[in-house]
PDB file of C-alpha atoms in Angstrom:
ATOM      1  CA  MET A   1      11.480 -26.713  47.595  1.00  0.00           C
ATOM      2  CA  MET A   2      13.491 -28.539  50.449  1.00  0.00           C
ATOM      3  CA  PRO A   3      14.282 -31.574  49.752  1.00  0.00           C
ATOM      4  CA  SER A   4      10.923 -34.501  51.892  1.00  0.00           C
ATOM      5  CA  PRO A   5      12.382 -35.457  55.216  1.00  0.00           C
ATOM      6  CA  GLY A   6      14.530 -38.879  55.811  1.00  0.00           C
ATOM      7  CA  MET A   7      14.887 -39.021  51.605  1.00  0.00           C
ATOM      8  CA  ARG A   8      18.738 -39.492  50.610  1.00  0.00           C
ATOM      9  CA  LEU A   9      20.022 -36.291  47.996  1.00  0.00           C
ATOM     10  CA  PRO A  10      21.707 -37.429  44.519  1.00  0.00           C
ATOM     11  CA  ARG A  11      24.763 -36.664  44.972  1.00  0.00           C
ATOM     12  CA  VAL A  12      25.964 -36.386  41.015  1.00  0.00           C
ATOM     13  CA  VAL A  13      24.107 -34.924  39.050  1.00  0.00           C
ATOM     14  CA  LEU A  14      24.684 -34.525  35.747  1.00  0.00           C
ATOM     15  CA  PHE A  15      23.315 -31.817  32.835  1.00  0.00           C
ATOM     16  CA  ILE A  16      24.020 -32.927  29.201  1.00  0.00           C
ATOM     17  CA  GLU A  17      22.454 -29.566  27.317  1.00  0.00           C
ATOM     18  CA  ASP A  18      23.919 -27.597  24.482  1.00  0.00           C
ATOM     19  CA  ASP A  19      22.322 -24.536  25.750  1.00  0.00           C
ATOM     20  CA  LEU A  20      24.481 -22.463  28.405  1.00  0.00           C
ATOM     21  CA  ALA A  21      21.487 -20.360  29.867  1.00  0.00           C
ATOM     22  CA  ILE A  22      18.976 -23.770  30.487  1.00  0.00           C
ATOM     23  CA  ARG A  23      22.303 -25.954  31.977  1.00  0.00           C
ATOM     24  CA  THR A  24      22.891 -22.361  34.519  1.00  0.00           C
ATOM     25  CA  LEU A  25      19.567 -22.725  35.798  1.00  0.00           C
ATOM     26  CA  LEU A  26      18.897 -25.797  36.086  1.00  0.00           C
ATOM     27  CA  CYS A  27      21.371 -26.418  37.837  1.00  0.00           C
ATOM     28  CA  ALA A  28      20.740 -23.997  40.519  1.00  0.00           C
ATOM     29  CA  MET A  29      17.816 -24.861  41.612  1.00  0.00           C
ATOM     30  CA  LEU A  30      19.275 -27.891  41.976  1.00  0.00           C
ATOM     31  CA  HIS A  31      21.986 -26.792  44.029  1.00  0.00           C
ATOM     32  CA  GLN A  32      18.769 -25.190  46.443  1.00  0.00           C
ATOM     33  CA  TRP A  33      17.454 -27.979  46.449  1.00  0.00           C
ATOM     34  CA  ALA A  34      20.494 -29.805  47.958  1.00  0.00           C
ATOM     35  CA  GLY A  35      22.445 -27.156  48.962  1.00  0.00           C
ATOM     36  CA  ALA A  36      20.839 -27.360  53.244  1.00  0.00           C
ATOM     37  CA  ALA A  37      22.078 -30.549  53.115  1.00  0.00           C
ATOM     38  CA  ARG A  38      25.657 -29.691  52.229  1.00  0.00           C
ATOM     39  CA  HIS A  39      27.369 -28.156  50.150  1.00  0.00           C
ATOM     40  CA  CYS A  40      27.348 -27.815  46.575  1.00  0.00           C
ATOM     41  CA  LEU A  41      29.901 -27.778  43.948  1.00  0.00           C
ATOM     42  CA  THR A  42      28.826 -26.923  39.848  1.00  0.00           C
ATOM     43  CA  VAL A  43      32.060 -28.219  37.378  1.00  0.00           C
ATOM     44  CA  GLY A  44      32.353 -27.154  34.637  1.00  0.00           C
ATOM     45  CA  VAL A  45      32.977 -27.955  30.441  1.00  0.00           C
ATOM     46  CA  ASP A  46      36.885 -26.784  31.340  1.00  0.00           C
ATOM     47  CA  ASP A  47      36.889 -29.184  34.644  1.00  0.00           C
ATOM     48  CA  ASP A  48      37.671 -32.591  34.971  1.00  0.00           C
ATOM     49  CA  ALA A  49      34.417 -33.931  36.065  1.00  0.00           C
ATOM     50  CA  LEU A  50      36.727 -37.586  36.518  1.00  0.00           C
ATOM     51  CA  VAL A  51      38.434 -36.096  39.408  1.00  0.00           C
ATOM     52  CA  ALA A  52      35.066 -33.507  40.664  1.00  0.00           C
ATOM     53  CA  ILE A  53      33.526 -37.152  40.755  1.00  0.00           C
ATOM     54  CA  THR A  54      35.341 -39.543  42.690  1.00  0.00           C
ATOM     55  CA  THR A  55      36.983 -37.727  45.400  1.00  0.00           C
ATOM     56  CA  GLY A  56      34.112 -34.810  46.426  1.00  0.00           C
ATOM     57  CA  GLY A  57      32.672 -36.709  49.095  1.00  0.00           C
ATOM     58  CA  ASP A  58      29.641 -35.870  50.435  1.00  0.00           C
ATOM     59  CA  ARG A  59      29.339 -33.059  48.131  1.00  0.00           C
ATOM     60  CA  PHE A  60      26.081 -32.147  46.185  1.00  0.00           C
ATOM     61  CA  ILE A  61      28.423 -31.478  42.330  1.00  0.00           C
ATOM     62  CA  CYS A  62      26.555 -30.994  39.482  1.00  0.00           C
ATOM     63  CA  VAL A  63      28.383 -30.762  35.666  1.00  0.00           C
ATOM     64  CA  GLU A  64      27.790 -29.472  32.459  1.00  0.00           C
ATOM     65  CA  LEU A  65      28.555 -31.258  30.232  1.00  0.00           C
ATOM     66  CA  GLU A  66      27.826 -29.275  26.775  1.00  0.00           C
ATOM     67  CA  ARG A  67      27.878 -33.107  24.481  1.00  0.00           C
ATOM     68  CA  ILE A  68      27.625 -36.812  24.785  1.00  0.00           C
ATOM     69  CA  ALA A  69      30.829 -38.174  24.723  1.00  0.00           C
ATOM     70  CA  ASP A  70      32.152 -36.111  27.386  1.00  0.00           C
ATOM     71  CA  ALA A  71      29.354 -37.862  29.465  1.00  0.00           C
ATOM     72  CA  LEU A  72      30.171 -41.042  28.789  1.00  0.00           C
ATOM     73  CA  PRO A  73      33.345 -41.687  30.643  1.00  0.00           C
ATOM     74  CA  LEU A  74      31.277 -40.302  33.732  1.00  0.00           C
ATOM     75  CA  LEU A  75      28.728 -42.523  33.736  1.00  0.00           C
ATOM     76  CA  ALA A  76      30.946 -45.912  33.388  1.00  0.00           C
ATOM     77  CA  THR A  77      31.868 -44.724  36.894  1.00  0.00           C
ATOM     78  CA  GLY A  78      28.267 -45.726  38.397  1.00  0.00           C
ATOM     79  CA  GLN A  79      28.363 -42.758  40.572  1.00  0.00           C
ATOM     80  CA  VAL A  80      26.175 -40.530  38.583  1.00  0.00           C
ATOM     81  CA  ASP A  81      22.708 -40.429  40.545  1.00  0.00           C
ATOM     82  CA  ILE A  82      20.893 -38.220  37.892  1.00  0.00           C
ATOM     83  CA  VAL A  83      20.911 -37.432  34.657  1.00  0.00           C
ATOM     84  CA  VAL A  84      19.211 -34.250  32.586  1.00  0.00           C
ATOM     85  CA  LEU A  85      19.373 -34.923  28.086  1.00  0.00           C
ATOM     86  CA  ASP A  86      18.369 -32.810  25.999  1.00  0.00           C
ATOM     87  CA  TRP A  87      17.213 -34.074  23.100  1.00  0.00           C
ATOM     88  CA  ARG A  88      18.317 -32.469  20.360  1.00  0.00           C
ATOM     89  CA  ILE A  89      21.270 -31.797  21.551  1.00  0.00           C
ATOM     90  CA  SER A  90      23.968 -33.025  18.514  1.00  0.00           C
ATOM     91  CA  VAL A  91      23.118 -33.890  14.917  1.00  0.00           C
ATOM     92  CA  ILE A  92      22.672 -37.199  16.494  1.00  0.00           C
ATOM     93  CA  PRO A  93      18.946 -38.127  16.576  1.00  0.00           C
ATOM     94  CA  GLY A  94      17.878 -38.295  20.495  1.00  0.00           C
ATOM     95  CA  LEU A  95      16.948 -41.757  21.412  1.00  0.00           C
ATOM     96  CA  THR A  96      20.565 -42.262  20.184  1.00  0.00           C
ATOM     97  CA  ASN A  97      21.975 -40.495  22.597  1.00  0.00           C
ATOM     98  CA  VAL A  98      19.224 -42.397  25.408  1.00  0.00           C
ATOM     99  CA  GLN A  99      20.762 -45.696  23.469  1.00  0.00           C
ATOM    100  CA  SER A 100      24.424 -44.612  24.423  1.00  0.00           C
ATOM    101  CA  LEU A 101      24.032 -43.889  27.606  1.00  0.00           C
ATOM    102  CA  MET A 102      22.681 -46.662  29.219  1.00  0.00           C
ATOM    103  CA  ASP A 103      24.813 -48.224  27.603  1.00  0.00           C
ATOM    104  CA  ALA A 104      27.098 -46.744  28.982  1.00  0.00           C
ATOM    105  CA  MET A 105      25.554 -47.367  32.238  1.00  0.00           C
ATOM    106  CA  PRO A 106      27.775 -50.389  34.252  1.00  0.00           C
ATOM    107  CA  GLN A 107      25.680 -53.461  34.213  1.00  0.00           C
ATOM    108  CA  GLY A 108      24.818 -55.546  37.463  1.00  0.00           C
ATOM    109  CA  ASN A 109      23.226 -51.416  39.435  1.00  0.00           C
ATOM    110  CA  PRO A 110      20.145 -49.620  38.288  1.00  0.00           C
ATOM    111  CA  PRO A 111      21.110 -46.939  35.381  1.00  0.00           C
ATOM    112  CA  SER A 112      20.739 -43.255  36.973  1.00  0.00           C
ATOM    113  CA  CYS A 113      17.965 -41.950  36.076  1.00  0.00           C
ATOM    114  CA  VAL A 114      17.501 -40.076  33.531  1.00  0.00           C
ATOM    115  CA  VAL A 115      15.036 -37.192  33.034  1.00  0.00           C
ATOM    116  CA  ILE A 116      14.800 -36.257  29.167  1.00  0.00           C
ATOM    117  CA  ILE A 117      13.911 -32.515  28.286  1.00  0.00           C
ATOM    118  CA  SER A 118      13.205 -30.832  25.478  1.00  0.00           C
ATOM    119  CA  GLY A 119      12.094 -27.995  22.848  1.00  0.00           C
ATOM    120  CA  ASP A 120       9.356 -30.184  20.797  1.00  0.00           C
ATOM    121  CA  ILE A 121       9.742 -33.395  21.969  1.00  0.00           C
ATOM    122  CA  GLY A 122       6.997 -35.502  20.978  1.00  0.00           C
ATOM    123  CA  GLN A 123       4.221 -37.933  22.813  1.00  0.00           C
ATOM    124  CA  GLU A 124       5.752 -40.118  20.870  1.00  0.00           C
ATOM    125  CA  GLU A 125       9.083 -39.644  20.843  1.00  0.00           C
ATOM    126  CA  GLY A 126       8.607 -38.995  25.454  1.00  0.00           C
ATOM    127  CA  LEU A 127       7.536 -42.796  24.993  1.00  0.00           C
ATOM    128  CA  ALA A 128      10.386 -44.114  23.121  1.00  0.00           C
ATOM    129  CA  ALA A 129      12.879 -43.206  25.240  1.00  0.00           C
ATOM    130  CA  ILE A 130      10.914 -43.832  28.279  1.00  0.00           C
ATOM    131  CA  GLN A 131      11.159 -48.016  26.533  1.00  0.00           C
ATOM    132  CA  ALA A 132      14.682 -47.384  25.872  1.00  0.00           C
ATOM    133  CA  GLY A 133      15.107 -45.773  30.114  1.00  0.00           C
ATOM    134  CA  ALA A 134      14.390 -42.977  30.513  1.00  0.00           C
ATOM    135  CA  THR A 135      12.893 -41.513  32.979  1.00  0.00           C
ATOM    136  CA  ASP A 136      10.504 -39.164  32.698  1.00  0.00           C
ATOM    137  CA  PHE A 137      10.705 -36.127  29.586  1.00  0.00           C
ATOM    138  CA  LEU A 138      10.100 -32.859  30.295  1.00  0.00           C
ATOM    139  CA  GLN A 139       8.993 -30.217  27.393  1.00  0.00           C
ATOM    140  CA  LYS A 140      10.993 -26.508  27.678  1.00  0.00           C
ATOM    141  CA  GLY A 141       8.645 -23.480  27.342  1.00  0.00           C
ATOM    142  CA  ALA A 142       6.682 -21.410  29.969  1.00  0.00           C
ATOM    143  CA  THR A 143       6.959 -23.434  33.280  1.00  0.00           C
ATOM    144  CA  PHE A 144       9.652 -24.780  32.783  1.00  0.00           C
ATOM    145  CA  SER A 145      10.856 -23.845  35.052  1.00  0.00           C
ATOM    146  CA  ARG A 146       8.973 -24.969  37.511  1.00  0.00           C
ATOM    147  CA  ASP A 147       7.948 -28.346  36.318  1.00  0.00           C
ATOM    148  CA  PHE A 148      11.196 -28.505  35.913  1.00  0.00           C
ATOM    149  CA  LEU A 149      12.126 -29.058  40.066  1.00  0.00           C
ATOM    150  CA  ALA A 150       9.210 -30.975  40.753  1.00  0.00           C
ATOM    151  CA  ARG A 151       9.878 -33.784  37.889  1.00  0.00           C
ATOM    152  CA  VAL A 152      12.778 -34.577  38.809  1.00  0.00           C
ATOM    153  CA  GLN A 153      12.333 -34.271  42.457  1.00  0.00           C
ATOM    154  CA  ALA A 154       9.682 -37.159  42.072  1.00  0.00           C
ATOM    155  CA  ASP A 155      11.766 -38.870  38.997  1.00  0.00           C
ATOM    156  CA  TRP A 156      13.979 -39.505  42.144  1.00  0.00           C
ATOM    157  CA  ALA A 157      11.781 -40.139  44.599  1.00  0.00           C
ATOM    158  CA  ARG A 158      10.324 -43.111  42.155  1.00  0.00           C
ATOM    159  CA  HIS A 159      14.127 -43.847  41.330  1.00  0.00           C
ATOM    160  CA  LEU A 160      15.143 -44.906  44.977  1.00  0.00           C
ATOM    161  CA  ARG A 161      11.909 -47.097  45.045  1.00  0.00           C
ATOM    162  CA  TYR A 162      13.328 -48.789  43.033  1.00  0.00           C
ATOM    163  CA  VAL A 163      17.388 -49.134  43.735  1.00  0.00           C
ATOM    164  CA  ALA A 164      15.349 -50.448  46.661  1.00  0.00           C
ATOM    165  CA  THR A 165      13.666 -52.532  45.737  1.00  0.00           C
ATOM    166  CA  TYR A 166      16.642 -53.840  43.073  1.00  0.00           C
ATOM    167  CA  GLU A 167      18.125 -54.666  46.128  1.00  0.00           C
ATOM    168  CA  ALA A 168      15.854 -56.701  48.416  1.00  0.00           C
ATOM    169  CA  LEU A 169      15.467 -58.501  45.340  1.00  0.00           C
ATOM    170  CA  ARG A 170      19.586 -59.104  44.653  1.00  0.00           C
ATOM    171  CA  GLN A 171      19.709 -59.195  48.695  1.00  0.00           C
ATOM    172  CA  LEU A 172      17.018 -62.363  48.722  1.00  0.00           C
ATOM    173  CA  GLN A 173      19.258 -64.382  45.517  1.00  0.00           C
ATOM    174  CA  VAL A 174      22.306 -64.692  47.907  1.00  0.00           C
ATOM    175  CA  ARG A 175      20.418 -65.528  50.306  1.00  0.00           C
ATOM    176  CA  THR A 176      18.050 -68.402  48.357  1.00  0.00           C
ATOM    177  CA  PRO A 177      20.139 -71.107  46.862  1.00  0.00           C
ATOM    178  CA  HIS A 178      19.496 -72.234  43.861  1.00  0.00           C
ATOM    179  CA  ALA A 179      17.911 -75.841  43.501  1.00  0.00           C
ATOM    180  CA  HIS A 180      19.933 -77.845  40.926  1.00  0.00           C
ATOM    181  CA  PRO A 181      17.707 -80.525  39.156  1.00  0.00           C
TER     182      PRO A 181
END
């Protein structure tokens, strides 16, 4: 599936998933989505992801990680567009992981688009994840690979609208002097 004309594609996608096969599949799908637009690069667990993100130029970069702790310094750069997080990545509860991701993102900027994936996330857990800052949650299953790309594209489009609104409001605040009583 090709990107919509005029749509800005994500530059850095961070996958935090302990299953190598799933990470590889999802990263390949996103490479297909972005591949027509520019060169793609996959950064693995053993590579220096921070260097790749900060010096990658216009390349589409998929960063594949197995642990939340490895993701936090990358999120602090403010350059990660989309995070795909496995809900059951560690013994730490999924909601705690979502909050750790949100806390690691720089303040004063719109947060990254965060998509939760899981084989066993329930409706209540998914809604709690969204209330904590996630953008969406998606069940792994038979139609997962087809649904994943469509949902990420929709989430990304919604995120771009959010960022545009955020920037417009910020510009309005800069132009509008505050009234002093």
